[in-house]
Coordinates of C-alpha atoms in Angstrom, one line a residue:
X95 CA 0.0 0.0 0.0
X96 CA 1.4 3.4 -1.0
X97 CA 1.7 6.2 1.6
X98 CA 0.5 9.7 0.8
X99 CA 3.2 12.3 0.3
X100 CA 4.0 14.5 3.3
X101 CA 3.0 17.7 1.3
X102 CA -0.5 16.2 0.7
X103 CA -0.9 15.5 4.5
X104 CA 0.1 19.1 5.4
X105 CA -2.5 20.5 2.9
X106 CA -5.3 18.4 4.2
X107 CA -4.5 19.4 7.8
X108 CA -4.4 23.1 7.0
X109 CA -7.8 22.8 5.2
X110 CA -9.4 21.1 8.2
X111 CA -8.1 23.9 10.5
X112 CA -9.5 26.6 8.2
X113 CA -12.9 24.8 8.0
X114 CA -13.0 24.6 11.8
X115 CA -12.3 28.3 12.2
X116 CA -15.0 29.2 9.8
X117 CA -17.7 27.2 11.7
X118 CA -16.7 28.4 15.2
X119 CA -16.1 32.2 15.3
X120 CA -13.8 33.6 18.1
X121 CA -15.6 35.0 21.2
X122 CA -16.4 38.8 21.0
X123 CA -14.1 41.0 23.0
X124 CA -15.8 42.4 26.2
X125 CA -16.4 46.2 26.3
X126 CA -14.3 48.3 28.7
X127 CA -15.7 50.3 31.6
X128 CA -18.1 53.2 30.9
X129 CA -17.3 56.7 32.3
X130 CA -19.7 58.9 34.2
X131 CA -19.8 62.7 34.0
X132 CA -22.1 65.7 34.7
X133 CA -23.7 64.2 37.8
X134 CA -26.4 66.3 39.5
X135 CA -29.2 65.8 42.0
X136 CA -32.1 68.3 42.0
X137 CA -35.3 68.7 43.9
X138 CA -38.2 67.7 41.7
X139 CA -40.7 68.4 44.6
X140 CA -40.6 68.8 48.3
X141 CA -43.3 68.7 51.0
X142 CA -43.4 68.9 54.7
X143 CA -42.6 65.2 55.1
X144 CA -41.8 63.9 51.6
X145 CA -39.5 64.8 48.7
X146 CA -38.8 63.7 45.2
X147 CA -35.2 63.9 44.0
X148 CA -34.1 63.7 40.4
X149 CA -30.6 62.4 39.5
X150 CA -29.1 63.2 36.0
X151 CA -25.8 62.3 34.4
X152 CA -24.0 61.5 31.2
X153 CA -22.6 58.0 30.5
X154 CA -20.0 57.3 27.9
X155 CA -19.2 53.7 26.7
X156 CA -16.2 52.7 24.6
X157 CA -18.5 50.3 22.6
X158 CA -22.2 49.8 21.9
X159 CA -24.0 49.0 25.2
X160 CA -27.3 49.3 27.1
X161 CA -27.7 51.2 30.4
X162 CA -30.3 48.9 32.0
X163 CA -31.0 50.3 35.5
X164 CA -30.0 52.3 38.5
X165 CA -30.0 50.7 42.0
X166 CA -30.1 53.6 44.4
X167 CA -30.3 54.8 48.0
X168 CA -31.9 58.1 48.9
X169 CA -30.0 59.6 51.8
X170 CA -31.3 62.5 54.0
X171 CA -29.2 64.1 56.7
X172 CA -26.8 61.1 56.7
X173 CA -29.6 58.5 57.0
X174 CA -30.8 56.1 54.2
X175 CA -34.5 56.7 54.0
X176 CA -35.3 54.8 50.8
X177 CA -33.8 52.1 48.6
X178 CA -35.0 51.1 45.1
X179 CA -34.3 50.3 41.5
X180 CA -35.1 52.5 38.5
X181 CA -35.3 50.8 35.0
X182 CA -33.6 53.0 32.4
X183 CA -33.2 51.1 29.1
X184 CA -30.9 53.8 27.5
X185 CA -28.9 52.8 24.4
X186 CA -25.3 53.9 24.5
X187 CA -23.5 54.5 21.2
X188 CA -19.7 54.1 21.2
X189 CA -17.8 57.0 22.6
X190 CA -20.9 59.3 22.7
X191 CA -21.8 61.0 26.0
X192 CA -25.4 59.9 26.6
X193 CA -27.7 61.8 29.0
X194 CA -30.0 59.9 31.4
X195 CA -32.0 60.6 34.5
X196 CA -34.4 59.0 37.0
X197 CA -36.5 60.1 40.0
X198 CA -36.9 58.7 43.5
X199 CA -39.4 59.6 46.2
X200 CA -39.2 59.1 49.9
X201 CA -40.5 60.3 53.3
X202 CA -37.6 62.2 54.9
X203 CA -39.5 63.0 58.1
X204 CA -40.8 60.0 60.0
X205 CA -42.6 61.4 63.1
X206 CA -43.9 64.6 64.7
X207 CA -40.9 64.6 66.9
X208 CA -38.5 64.5 63.9
X209 CA -40.4 67.3 62.3
X210 CA -40.3 69.5 65.4
X211 CA -36.6 68.8 65.9
X212 CA -35.8 69.8 62.3
X213 CA -38.0 72.9 62.5
X214 CA -36.2 74.1 65.7
X215 CA -32.8 73.4 64.2
X216 CA -33.5 75.4 61.0
X217 CA -30.9 75.9 58.2
X218 CA -30.4 73.2 55.6
X219 CA -29.9 69.4 55.4
X220 CA -28.0 67.4 52.9
X221 CA -29.9 65.0 50.6
X222 CA -28.3 62.6 48.1
X223 CA -28.9 59.8 45.6
X224 CA -26.2 57.2 45.4
X225 CA -25.8 53.6 44.1
X226 CA -24.8 51.7 41.0
X227 CA -25.7 51.8 37.3
X228 CA -25.9 48.4 35.4
X229 CA -24.4 48.5 31.9
X230 CA -24.7 45.5 29.5
X231 CA -22.7 44.9 26.3
X232 CA -23.5 41.5 24.8
X233 CA -22.8 39.0 27.6
X234 CA -20.7 41.4 29.5
X235 CA -22.2 43.2 32.5
X236 CA -20.5 46.0 34.4
X237 CA -21.6 48.3 37.2
X238 CA -20.7 52.0 37.5
X239 CA -21.0 53.7 40.9
X240 CA -22.7 57.1 41.1
X241 CA -23.4 59.7 43.8
X242 CA -24.6 63.3 43.9
X243 CA -25.9 65.5 46.7
X244 CA -27.3 68.9 47.4
X245 CA -28.5 71.0 50.4
X246 CA -32.2 71.7 50.9
X247 CA -34.1 73.9 53.4
X248 CA -35.3 72.0 56.4
X249 CA -39.1 71.8 56.8
X250 CA -40.5 74.2 59.4
X251 CA -43.6 74.0 61.4
X252 CA -46.4 76.5 60.8
X253 CA -47.3 79.2 63.3
X254 CA -50.7 80.2 64.5
X255 CA -51.3 83.8 65.4
X256 CA -54.0 86.5 65.6
X257 CA -54.3 88.0 62.2
X258 CA -56.9 90.6 63.3
X259 CA -59.3 91.1 66.2
X260 CA -62.5 93.2 66.4
X261 CA -65.0 93.7 69.1
X262 CA -68.2 95.5 67.9
X263 CA -70.4 96.8 70.7
X264 CA -74.0 96.9 69.7
X265 CA -75.5 97.7 73.1
X266 CA -74.8 97.6 76.8
X267 CA -75.5 93.9 76.8
X268 CA -74.2 92.8 73.4
X269 CA -70.7 92.6 71.8
X270 CA -69.8 90.6 68.7
X271 CA -66.2 89.4 68.8
X272 CA -64.6 88.5 65.5
X273 CA -61.2 86.8 65.7
X274 CA -59.3 86.0 62.5
X275 CA -56.7 83.3 63.1
X276 CA -53.7 83.3 60.8
X277 CA -51.7 80.1 60.0
X278 CA -48.3 81.2 58.7
X279 CA -46.6 78.7 56.4
X280 CA -42.8 79.6 56.3
X281 CA -42.0 76.8 53.8
X282 CA -41.3 77.2 50.1
X283 CA -44.0 74.6 49.4
X284 CA -47.7 74.3 50.1
X285 CA -48.8 73.1 53.6
X286 CA -51.7 70.6 53.9
X287 CA -53.9 71.0 57.0
X288 CA -56.2 68.5 58.7
X289 CA -57.8 71.1 60.9
X290 CA -57.5 74.1 63.2
X291 CA -59.4 73.6 66.5
X292 CA -60.2 76.5 68.7
X293 CA -61.9 77.5 71.9
X294 CA -62.7 81.1 72.6
X295 CA -62.9 82.4 76.2
X296 CA -64.0 85.9 77.2
X297 CA -63.6 87.1 80.8
X298 CA -62.8 83.5 81.9
X299 CA -65.9 82.0 80.4
X300 CA -65.9 79.8 77.2
X301 CA -68.2 81.2 74.6
X302 CA -67.4 79.0 71.5
X303 CA -65.4 76.2 70.1
X304 CA -65.0 74.3 66.9
X305 CA -62.7 73.5 63.9
X306 CA -61.7 75.5 60.9
X307 CA -59.5 74.8 57.9
X308 CA -60.4 71.1 57.5
X309 CA -58.6 69.6 54.5
X310 CA -57.4 73.0 53.5
X311 CA -54.0 74.0 52.0
X312 CA -51.9 77.1 52.8
X313 CA -49.8 78.2 49.9
X314 CA -46.0 78.4 50.0
X315 CA -44.7 81.4 52.1
X316 CA -48.3 82.5 52.7
X317 CA -50.8 82.9 55.5
X318 CA -54.2 81.1 55.7
X319 CA -56.9 83.2 57.5
X320 CA -59.7 81.5 59.4
X321 CA -62.5 83.7 61.0
X322 CA -64.1 82.8 64.3
X323 CA -67.0 84.8 65.7
X324 CA -68.7 84.7 69.1
X325 CA -71.4 86.8 70.7
X326 CA -71.0 88.2 74.3
X327 CA -74.5 88.5 75.6
X328 CA -76.6 87.9 78.7
X329 CA -77.5 84.5 77.3
X330 CA -73.9 83.4 76.4
X331 CA -71.9 85.1 79.1
X332 CA -74.2 85.6 82.1
X333 CA -76.0 88.1 84.3
X334 CA -73.0 90.4 84.8
X335 CA -72.4 91.0 81.1
X336 CA -73.4 94.7 81.3
X337 CA -70.6 95.3 83.9
X338 CA -68.1 93.4 81.7
X339 CA -69.0 95.4 78.6
X340 CA -68.9 98.7 80.4
X341 CA -65.2 98.4 81.0
X342 CA -64.6 99.1 77.3
X343 CA -62.2 96.2 76.8
X344 CA -62.7 92.5 76.9
X345 CA -60.0 90.0 78.1
X346 CA -59.9 87.1 75.7
X347 CA -58.1 83.8 75.1
X348 CA -58.1 81.5 72.0
X349 CA -56.5 78.1 72.4
X350 CA -56.5 74.9 70.3
X351 CA -54.3 72.8 68.0
X352 CA -53.3 72.9 64.4
X353 CA -53.0 69.5 62.8
X354 CA -51.7 68.1 59.5
X355 CA -49.6 65.2 58.3
X356 CA -47.2 64.7 61.2
X357 CA -48.1 68.3 62.3
X358 CA -49.2 68.9 65.9
X359 CA -49.0 72.6 66.9
X360 CA -50.8 73.5 70.1
X361 CA -51.4 77.3 70.6
X362 CA -52.8 79.7 73.2
X363 CA -53.3 83.4 72.3
X364 CA -54.6 85.9 74.8
X365 CA -54.9 89.7 75.4
X366 CA -57.5 92.5 75.6
X367 CA -59.7 93.8 72.8
X368 CA -60.9 97.4 72.7
X369 CA -64.6 97.7 71.9
X370 CA -65.9 99.7 69.0
X371 CA -69.3 101.2 69.0
X372 CA -71.4 99.8 66.1
X373 CA -74.7 101.6 65.1

């Protein structure tokens, strides 16, 4: 039997190697790490107890890739108050800075005590969004850390005060007392109320009580005004009302509580109102 020449064997071996390479392509090279720039956290909205932060940045990938999601922590005053994951689905072209953003919401005040402590402290607190971005290029998955912070004004409790006071004397035995209670909102956002309770006392005797401002909203940096009216007469105050009115001034007290989400503000306002003659 004749043996094939060595040259023929080498040609057949080379042909088999080429055929094998054609049927099994080499694995794709993994894409290098993406770079992050222009990080910024802004306040999308803020309330007395909750806030929404917006994170924005620009991501550059050395090859085609997909920015899949952001796993984040929302931090307020050094404490993590919320964790979550935001789907993004942003296509990254090679070497092209690509903008992206997401929002996260959290309650940054947990109790009436926390709210009162922040209000008394005043100033600002630092809030931040931090975490990792997931970038996929084919079968390769990489994570990119991110973090951006900013200061915000602390929430402040509202203040109840006397907006105006008027005592109209109609006779020696009748005075109508009109008290306008003011609720000052010192915050740069609206304040939602649950109610403003009140009890009006004149000369040591309670003449009226009730609730105003239920489910009302006081605009940012504004004052809500709630009128309360009571009559000082023989029927409401007693037999000695003539002597009380003859003094020309009435000692009064208005006391109660302002309530809202995590808001508990007791108040007590007192003084003397000079009577005007009404005809």
